[in-house]
Short mmCIF file of C-alpha atoms in Angstrom, two decimals:
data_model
loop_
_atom_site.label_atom_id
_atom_site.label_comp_id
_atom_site.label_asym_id
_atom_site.label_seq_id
_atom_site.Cartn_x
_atom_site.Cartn_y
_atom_site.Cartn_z
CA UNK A 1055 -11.49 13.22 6.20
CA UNK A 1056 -8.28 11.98 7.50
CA UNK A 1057 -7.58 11.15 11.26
CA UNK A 1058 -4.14 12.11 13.05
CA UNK A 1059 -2.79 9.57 15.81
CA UNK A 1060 0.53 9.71 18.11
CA UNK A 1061 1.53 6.57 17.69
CA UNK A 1062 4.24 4.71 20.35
CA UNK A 1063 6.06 1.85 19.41
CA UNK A 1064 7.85 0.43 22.86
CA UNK A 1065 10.93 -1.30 21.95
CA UNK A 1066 11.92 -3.88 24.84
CA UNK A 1067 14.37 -6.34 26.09
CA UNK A 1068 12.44 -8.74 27.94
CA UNK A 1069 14.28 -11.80 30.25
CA UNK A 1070 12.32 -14.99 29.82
CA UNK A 1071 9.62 -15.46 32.59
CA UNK A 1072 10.24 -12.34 34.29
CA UNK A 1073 6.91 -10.68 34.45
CA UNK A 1074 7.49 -8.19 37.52
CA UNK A 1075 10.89 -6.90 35.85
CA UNK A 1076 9.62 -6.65 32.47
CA UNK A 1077 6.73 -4.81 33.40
CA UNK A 1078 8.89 -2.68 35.81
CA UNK A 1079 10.90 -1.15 33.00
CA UNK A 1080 8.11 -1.21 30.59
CA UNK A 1081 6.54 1.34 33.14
CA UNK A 1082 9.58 3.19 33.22
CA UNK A 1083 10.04 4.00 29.71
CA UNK A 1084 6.23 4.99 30.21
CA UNK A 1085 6.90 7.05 32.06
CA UNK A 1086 9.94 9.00 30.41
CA UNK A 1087 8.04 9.05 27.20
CA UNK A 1088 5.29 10.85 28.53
CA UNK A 1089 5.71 12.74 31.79
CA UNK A 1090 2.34 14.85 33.21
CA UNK A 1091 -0.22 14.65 30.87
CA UNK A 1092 1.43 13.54 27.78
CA UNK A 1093 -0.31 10.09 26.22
CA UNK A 1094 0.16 8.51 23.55
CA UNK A 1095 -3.44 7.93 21.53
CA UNK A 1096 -2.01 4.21 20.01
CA UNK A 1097 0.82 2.37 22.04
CA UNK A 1098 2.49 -0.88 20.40
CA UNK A 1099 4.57 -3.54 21.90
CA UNK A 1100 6.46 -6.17 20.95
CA UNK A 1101 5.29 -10.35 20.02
CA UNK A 1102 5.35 -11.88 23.92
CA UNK A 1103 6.47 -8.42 25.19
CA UNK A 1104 6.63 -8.95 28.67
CA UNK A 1105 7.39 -12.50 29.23
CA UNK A 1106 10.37 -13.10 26.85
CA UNK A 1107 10.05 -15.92 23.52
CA UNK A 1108 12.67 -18.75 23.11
CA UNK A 1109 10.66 -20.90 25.78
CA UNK A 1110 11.91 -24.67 25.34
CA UNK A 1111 8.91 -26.66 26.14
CA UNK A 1112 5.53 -26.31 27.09
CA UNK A 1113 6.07 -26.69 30.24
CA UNK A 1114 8.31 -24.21 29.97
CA UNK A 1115 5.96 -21.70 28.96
CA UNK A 1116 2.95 -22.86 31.26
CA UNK A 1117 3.39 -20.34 33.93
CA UNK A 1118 3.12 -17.31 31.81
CA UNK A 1119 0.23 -18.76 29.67
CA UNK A 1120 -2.55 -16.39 30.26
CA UNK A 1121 -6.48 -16.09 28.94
CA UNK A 1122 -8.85 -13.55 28.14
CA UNK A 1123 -11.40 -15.00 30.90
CA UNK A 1124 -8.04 -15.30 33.69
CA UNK A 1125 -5.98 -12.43 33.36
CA UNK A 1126 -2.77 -12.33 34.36
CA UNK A 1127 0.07 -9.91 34.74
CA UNK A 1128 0.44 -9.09 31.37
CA UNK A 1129 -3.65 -8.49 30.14
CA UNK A 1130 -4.34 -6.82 33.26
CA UNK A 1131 -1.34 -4.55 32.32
CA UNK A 1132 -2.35 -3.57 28.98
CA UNK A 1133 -5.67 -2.70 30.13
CA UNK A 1134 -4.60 -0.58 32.95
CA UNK A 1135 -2.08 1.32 30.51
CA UNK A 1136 -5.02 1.75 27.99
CA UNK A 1137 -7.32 3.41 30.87
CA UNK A 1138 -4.48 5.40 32.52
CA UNK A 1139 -3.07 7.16 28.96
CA UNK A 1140 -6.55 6.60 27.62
CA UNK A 1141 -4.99 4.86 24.69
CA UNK A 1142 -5.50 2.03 22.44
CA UNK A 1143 -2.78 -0.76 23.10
CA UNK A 1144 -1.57 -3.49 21.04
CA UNK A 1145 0.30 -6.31 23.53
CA UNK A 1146 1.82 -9.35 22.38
CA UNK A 1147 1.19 -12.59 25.18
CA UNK A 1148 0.99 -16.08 24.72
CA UNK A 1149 -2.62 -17.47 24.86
CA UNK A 1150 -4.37 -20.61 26.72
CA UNK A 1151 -7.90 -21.06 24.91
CA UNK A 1152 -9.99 -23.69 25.19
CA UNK A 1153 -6.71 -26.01 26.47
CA UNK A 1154 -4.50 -25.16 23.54
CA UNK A 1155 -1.61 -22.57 23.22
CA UNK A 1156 -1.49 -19.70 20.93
CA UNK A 1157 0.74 -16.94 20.13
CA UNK A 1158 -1.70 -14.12 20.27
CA UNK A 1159 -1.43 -10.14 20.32
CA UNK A 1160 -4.54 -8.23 22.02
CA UNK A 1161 -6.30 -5.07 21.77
CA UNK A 1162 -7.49 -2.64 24.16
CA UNK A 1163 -9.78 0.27 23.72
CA UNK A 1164 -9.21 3.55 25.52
CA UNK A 1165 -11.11 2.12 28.78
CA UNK A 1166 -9.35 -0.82 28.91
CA UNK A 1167 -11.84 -2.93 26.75
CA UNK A 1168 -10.92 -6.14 24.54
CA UNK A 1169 -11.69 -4.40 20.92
CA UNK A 1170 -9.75 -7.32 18.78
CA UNK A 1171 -7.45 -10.79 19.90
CA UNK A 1172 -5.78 -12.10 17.27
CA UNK A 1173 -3.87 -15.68 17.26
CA UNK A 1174 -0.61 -16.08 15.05
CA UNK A 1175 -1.40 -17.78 11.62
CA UNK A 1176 1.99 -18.75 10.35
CA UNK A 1177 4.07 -20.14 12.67
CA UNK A 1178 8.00 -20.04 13.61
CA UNK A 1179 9.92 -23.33 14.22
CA UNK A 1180 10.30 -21.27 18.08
CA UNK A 1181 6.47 -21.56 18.30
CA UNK A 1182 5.84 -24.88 17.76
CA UNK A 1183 8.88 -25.60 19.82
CA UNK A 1184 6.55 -24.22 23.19
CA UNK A 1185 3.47 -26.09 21.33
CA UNK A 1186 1.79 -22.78 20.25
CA UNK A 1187 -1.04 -24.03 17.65
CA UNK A 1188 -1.99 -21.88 14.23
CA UNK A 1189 -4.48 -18.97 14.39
CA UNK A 1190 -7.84 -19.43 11.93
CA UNK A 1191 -6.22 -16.92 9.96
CA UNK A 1192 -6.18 -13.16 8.94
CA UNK A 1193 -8.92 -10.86 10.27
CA UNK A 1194 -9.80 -7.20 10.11
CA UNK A 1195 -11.26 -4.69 12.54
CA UNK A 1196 -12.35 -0.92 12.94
CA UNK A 1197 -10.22 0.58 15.26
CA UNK A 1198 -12.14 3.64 14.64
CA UNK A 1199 -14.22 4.88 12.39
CA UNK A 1200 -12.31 5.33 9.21
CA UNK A 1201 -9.54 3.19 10.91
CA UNK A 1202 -9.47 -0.61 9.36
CA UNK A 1203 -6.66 -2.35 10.88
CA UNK A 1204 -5.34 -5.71 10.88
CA UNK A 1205 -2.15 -7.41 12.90
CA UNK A 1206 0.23 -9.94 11.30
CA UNK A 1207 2.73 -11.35 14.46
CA UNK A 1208 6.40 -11.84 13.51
CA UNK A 1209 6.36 -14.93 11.04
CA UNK A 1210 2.94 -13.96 9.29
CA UNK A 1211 4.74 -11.84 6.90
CA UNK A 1212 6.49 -14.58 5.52
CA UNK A 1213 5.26 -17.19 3.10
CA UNK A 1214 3.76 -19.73 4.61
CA UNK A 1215 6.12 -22.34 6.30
CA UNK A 1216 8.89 -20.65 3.70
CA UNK A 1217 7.36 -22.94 1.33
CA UNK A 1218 4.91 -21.04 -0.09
CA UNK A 1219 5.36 -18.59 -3.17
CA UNK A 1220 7.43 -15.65 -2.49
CA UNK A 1221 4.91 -13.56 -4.42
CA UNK A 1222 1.68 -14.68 -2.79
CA UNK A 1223 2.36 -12.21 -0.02
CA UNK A 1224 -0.15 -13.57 1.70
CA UNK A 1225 -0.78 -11.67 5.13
CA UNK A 1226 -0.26 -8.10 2.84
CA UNK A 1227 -2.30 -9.09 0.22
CA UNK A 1228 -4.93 -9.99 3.17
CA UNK A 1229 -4.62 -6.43 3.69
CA UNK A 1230 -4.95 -4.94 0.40
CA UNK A 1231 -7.71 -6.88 -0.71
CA UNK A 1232 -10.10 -6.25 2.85
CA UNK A 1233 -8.99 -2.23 2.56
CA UNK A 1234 -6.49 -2.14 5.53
CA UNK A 1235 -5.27 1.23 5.97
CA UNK A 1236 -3.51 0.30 9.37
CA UNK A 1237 -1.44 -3.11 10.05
CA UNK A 1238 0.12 -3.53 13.23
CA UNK A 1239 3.24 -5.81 13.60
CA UNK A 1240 4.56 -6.81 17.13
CA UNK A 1241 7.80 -8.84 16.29
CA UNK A 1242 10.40 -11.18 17.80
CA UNK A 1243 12.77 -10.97 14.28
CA UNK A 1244 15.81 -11.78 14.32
CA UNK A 1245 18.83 -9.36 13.95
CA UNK A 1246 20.44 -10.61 10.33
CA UNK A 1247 23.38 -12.01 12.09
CA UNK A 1248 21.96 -13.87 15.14
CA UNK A 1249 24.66 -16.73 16.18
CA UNK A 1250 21.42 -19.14 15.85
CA UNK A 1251 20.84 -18.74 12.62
CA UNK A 1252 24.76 -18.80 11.80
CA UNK A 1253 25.86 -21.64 9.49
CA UNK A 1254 29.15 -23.99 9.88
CA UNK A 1255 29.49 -23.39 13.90
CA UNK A 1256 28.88 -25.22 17.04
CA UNK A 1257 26.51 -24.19 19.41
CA UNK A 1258 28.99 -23.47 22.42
CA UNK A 1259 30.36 -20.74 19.91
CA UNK A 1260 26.71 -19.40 18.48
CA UNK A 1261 26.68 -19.24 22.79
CA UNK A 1262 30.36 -17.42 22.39
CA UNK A 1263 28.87 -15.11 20.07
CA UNK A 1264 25.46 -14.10 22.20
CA UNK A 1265 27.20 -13.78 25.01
CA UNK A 1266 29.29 -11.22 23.44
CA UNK A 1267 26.63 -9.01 21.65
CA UNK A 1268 24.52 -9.20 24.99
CA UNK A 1269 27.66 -7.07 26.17
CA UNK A 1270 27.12 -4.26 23.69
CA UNK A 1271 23.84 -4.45 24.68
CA UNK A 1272 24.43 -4.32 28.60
CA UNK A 1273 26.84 -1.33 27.89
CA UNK A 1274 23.00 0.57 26.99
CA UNK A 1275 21.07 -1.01 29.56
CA UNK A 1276 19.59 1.23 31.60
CA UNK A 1277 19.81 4.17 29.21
CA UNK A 1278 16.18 4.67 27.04
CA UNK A 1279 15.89 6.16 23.78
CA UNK A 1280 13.46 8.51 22.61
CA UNK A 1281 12.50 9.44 19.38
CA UNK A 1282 10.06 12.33 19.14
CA UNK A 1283 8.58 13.61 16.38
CA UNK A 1284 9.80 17.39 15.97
CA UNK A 1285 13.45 16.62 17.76
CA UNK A 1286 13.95 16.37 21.58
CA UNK A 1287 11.27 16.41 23.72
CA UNK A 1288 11.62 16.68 27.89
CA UNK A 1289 13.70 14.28 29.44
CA UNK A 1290 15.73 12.88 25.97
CA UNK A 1291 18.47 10.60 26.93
CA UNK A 1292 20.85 9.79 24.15
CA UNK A 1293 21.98 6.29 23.61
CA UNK A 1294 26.02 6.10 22.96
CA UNK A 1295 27.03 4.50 20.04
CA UNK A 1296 28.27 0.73 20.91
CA UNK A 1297 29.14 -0.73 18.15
CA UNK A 1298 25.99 0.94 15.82
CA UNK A 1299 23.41 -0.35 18.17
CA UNK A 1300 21.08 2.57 17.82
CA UNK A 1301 21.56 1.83 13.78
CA UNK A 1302 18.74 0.38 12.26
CA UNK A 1303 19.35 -2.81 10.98
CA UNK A 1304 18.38 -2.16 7.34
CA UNK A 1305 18.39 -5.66 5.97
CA UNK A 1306 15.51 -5.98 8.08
CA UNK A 1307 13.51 -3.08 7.60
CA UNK A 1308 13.89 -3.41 3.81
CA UNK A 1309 12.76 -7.15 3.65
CA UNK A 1310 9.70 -5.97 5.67
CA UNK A 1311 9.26 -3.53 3.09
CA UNK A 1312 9.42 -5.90 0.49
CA UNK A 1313 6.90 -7.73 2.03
CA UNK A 1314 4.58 -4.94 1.78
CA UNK A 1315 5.23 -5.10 -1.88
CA UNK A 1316 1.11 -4.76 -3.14
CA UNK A 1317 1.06 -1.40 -1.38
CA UNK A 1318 4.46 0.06 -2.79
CA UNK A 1319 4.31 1.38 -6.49
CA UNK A 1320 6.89 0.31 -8.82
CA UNK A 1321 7.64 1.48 -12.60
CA UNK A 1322 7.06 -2.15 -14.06
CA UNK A 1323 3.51 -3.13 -11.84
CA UNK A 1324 0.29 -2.07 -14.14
CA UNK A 1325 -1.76 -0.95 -11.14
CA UNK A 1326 -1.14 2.04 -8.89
CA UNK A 1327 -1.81 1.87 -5.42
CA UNK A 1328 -3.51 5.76 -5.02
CA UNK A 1329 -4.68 5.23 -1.24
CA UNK A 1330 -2.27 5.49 2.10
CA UNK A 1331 -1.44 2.83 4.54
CA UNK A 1332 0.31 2.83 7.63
CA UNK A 1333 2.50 0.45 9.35
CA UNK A 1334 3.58 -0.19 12.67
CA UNK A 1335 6.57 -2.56 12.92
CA UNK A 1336 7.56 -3.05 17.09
CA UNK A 1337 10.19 -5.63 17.55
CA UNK A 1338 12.16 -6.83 20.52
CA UNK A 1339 15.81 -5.82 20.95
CA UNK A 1340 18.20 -8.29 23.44
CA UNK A 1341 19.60 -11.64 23.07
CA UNK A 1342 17.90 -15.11 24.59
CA UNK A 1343 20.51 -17.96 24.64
CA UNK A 1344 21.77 -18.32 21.25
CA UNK A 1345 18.93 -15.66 19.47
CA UNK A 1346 20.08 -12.12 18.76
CA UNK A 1347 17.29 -9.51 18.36
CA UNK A 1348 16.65 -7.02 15.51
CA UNK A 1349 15.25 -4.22 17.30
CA UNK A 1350 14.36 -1.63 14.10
CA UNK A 1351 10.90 -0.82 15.39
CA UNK A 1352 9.08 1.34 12.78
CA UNK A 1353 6.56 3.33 11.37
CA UNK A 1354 6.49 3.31 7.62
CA UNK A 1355 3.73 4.53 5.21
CA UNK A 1356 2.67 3.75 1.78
CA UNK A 1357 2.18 6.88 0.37
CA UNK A 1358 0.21 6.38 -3.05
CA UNK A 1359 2.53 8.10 -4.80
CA UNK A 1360 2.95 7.35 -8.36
CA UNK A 1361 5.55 7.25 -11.57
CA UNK A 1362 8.60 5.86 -13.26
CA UNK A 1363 11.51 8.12 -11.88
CA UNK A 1364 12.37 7.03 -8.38
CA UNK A 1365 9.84 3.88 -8.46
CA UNK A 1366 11.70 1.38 -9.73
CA UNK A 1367 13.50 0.10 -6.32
CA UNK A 1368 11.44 -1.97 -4.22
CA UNK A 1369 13.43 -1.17 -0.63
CA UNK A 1370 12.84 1.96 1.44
CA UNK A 1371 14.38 4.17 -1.59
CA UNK A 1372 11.15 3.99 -3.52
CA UNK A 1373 9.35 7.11 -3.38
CA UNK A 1374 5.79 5.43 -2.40
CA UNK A 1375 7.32 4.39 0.94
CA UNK A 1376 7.66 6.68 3.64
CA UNK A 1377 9.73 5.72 6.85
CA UNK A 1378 8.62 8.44 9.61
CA UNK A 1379 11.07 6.61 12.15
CA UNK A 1380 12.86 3.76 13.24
CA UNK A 1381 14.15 2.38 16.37
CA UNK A 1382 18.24 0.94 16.40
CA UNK A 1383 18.99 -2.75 16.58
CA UNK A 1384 20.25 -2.55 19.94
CA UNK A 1385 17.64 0.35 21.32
CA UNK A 1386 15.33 -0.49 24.31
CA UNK A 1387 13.24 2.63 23.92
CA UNK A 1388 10.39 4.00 22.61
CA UNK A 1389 9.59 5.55 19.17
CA UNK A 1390 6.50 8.52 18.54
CA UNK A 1391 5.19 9.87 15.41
CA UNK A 1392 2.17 12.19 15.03
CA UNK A 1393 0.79 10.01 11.34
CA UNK A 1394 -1.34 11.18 9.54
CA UNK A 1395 -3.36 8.21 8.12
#
């Protein structure tokens, strides 16, 4: 028997530190997405959604460290948007346990309930930057019954350190191997040509260069996108086009896709993946110093879907992926699919 959830991914620009503002237009999008009754049943934000990332010490990031047994702004948010759409919620927040610092994402059940924490496993130079410490490690947990899920933050889809095989796939492999049949993602990727990660320029012109994409973006800002399954829904505001913001960024999306690669079917791999799993990509758009954004929050499936015509690609061309929606690179907005999983 299959289960059917609206899933919301809520694709935000947060400013470093500032909680009341974040939360503020978090709550707006809210509450364009779904005016009178409308809910969502699972809503999923971004790595540190509502405190920004690119923290430089920390001390820097002390005074939005928060803990399951001293909620702050940001836990007692998620649990009050849980109780008042009666959904589950899936927030990204940095974590102080036991006197270290994690980068953690939490879970809330419909009534506001802790139903999973997680702590980051692998690690981005950014992390250890603010002194965030390495998870145990993967886990899985019943969302529902029938519903295994499992959340890999940002860097966990990458090999280990980049030092690892390429082919150990280690956090999807995690999730083949313990039955997963949904994996959450909240992200803080990169767009593919953030200034930082630019090669043979000074930082006063990676600064040039995030100044001036943080223009295209403030050319949006204040505008939401929606993207509803079955076409416009009430209240749809299109974003203009600046520059392709509302584009995808593809080089993304395929490399998470690649990443996926034990669930995707391909002509030349002797086993055939017959099940379906669903994946819920929701990264941050916006630019912090010299770090542009990806944006490209999605919803992809593998489908189980079998052969040799159309399954020798391994990018969202092969037929065992489905991509029910994605978010633009430049979007702050909010993306819903009804999925089947």
């Amino acid at each position: 028997m299959s289960t059917r959830l609206k899933i919301a991914t809520l694709q935000l620009n947060p400013l470093i530190g500032a909680l009341e503002d974040n939360i503020a237009r978090a709550n707006s999008i809210l509450s364009l997405a779904f005016p009178g009754n409308g809910r969502p049943d699972l809503l999923v934000l971004p790595e540190m959604a509502l405190c920004g990332y690119n923290y430089s010490s920390p001390q820097h990031v002390a005074p939005v460290l928060e803990s399951l047994s001293d909620r702050g702004p940001m836990l007692k948010w998620g649990e009050e948007v849980s109780k008042k759409y009666g959904c589950f919620t899936v927030l990204g927040y940095p974590e102080l346990k036991e006197g270290k610092i994690f980068n953690s994402a939490i879970v809330f059940g419909k009534q506001g309930e802790v139903i999973h924490n997680y702590n980051k496993s692998f690690l981005y130079e950014t992390d250890e930057v603010w002194g965030c410490e390495e998870g145990k490690g993967f886990e899985a947990f019943e969302l529902i019954p029938g519903v295994r899920a499992s959340i890999g933050i940002c860097m966990d889809l990458n090999p280990y350190k980049f030092k690892a095989p390429f082919t150990d796939f280690e956090f999807s492999q995690h999730c083949f191997d313990d039955n997963v049949n949904l994996i959450l993602c909240p992200m803080n990727w990169l767009h593919a040509k953030s200034p930082s990660i630019m090669e043979g320029i000074s930082e006063d012109e990676k600064r040039v260069c995030a100044k001036t994409q943080q223009q295209e973006v403030d050319k949006i800002k204040g505008v939401y996108s929606l993207n509803a399954t079955g076409g416009p829904i009430e209240n749809y505001v299109e974003v203009p086009d600046y520059t392709n913001l509302q584009e995808p960024d593809y080089h993304n999306l395929n490399y998470w896709l690649l990443r996926f690669f034990p669930f995707m079917n391909h002509a030349f791999k002797k086993t055939t993946f017959k099940n379906r799993t669903t994946v819920v990509i929701c990264n941050r758009t916006g630019v912090e110093d010299t770090i542009t954004y990806g944006g490209t929050s999605s919803i992809v499936q593998f489908n189980g879907t079998s052969g040799l015509l159309g399954y020798n690609s391994i990018d969202l061309t092969n037929k065992s992926v489905s991509v029910l929606g994605s978010l633009g690179k430049g979007d702050e907005g909010i993306l819903i699919r009804d999925v089947n999983l």
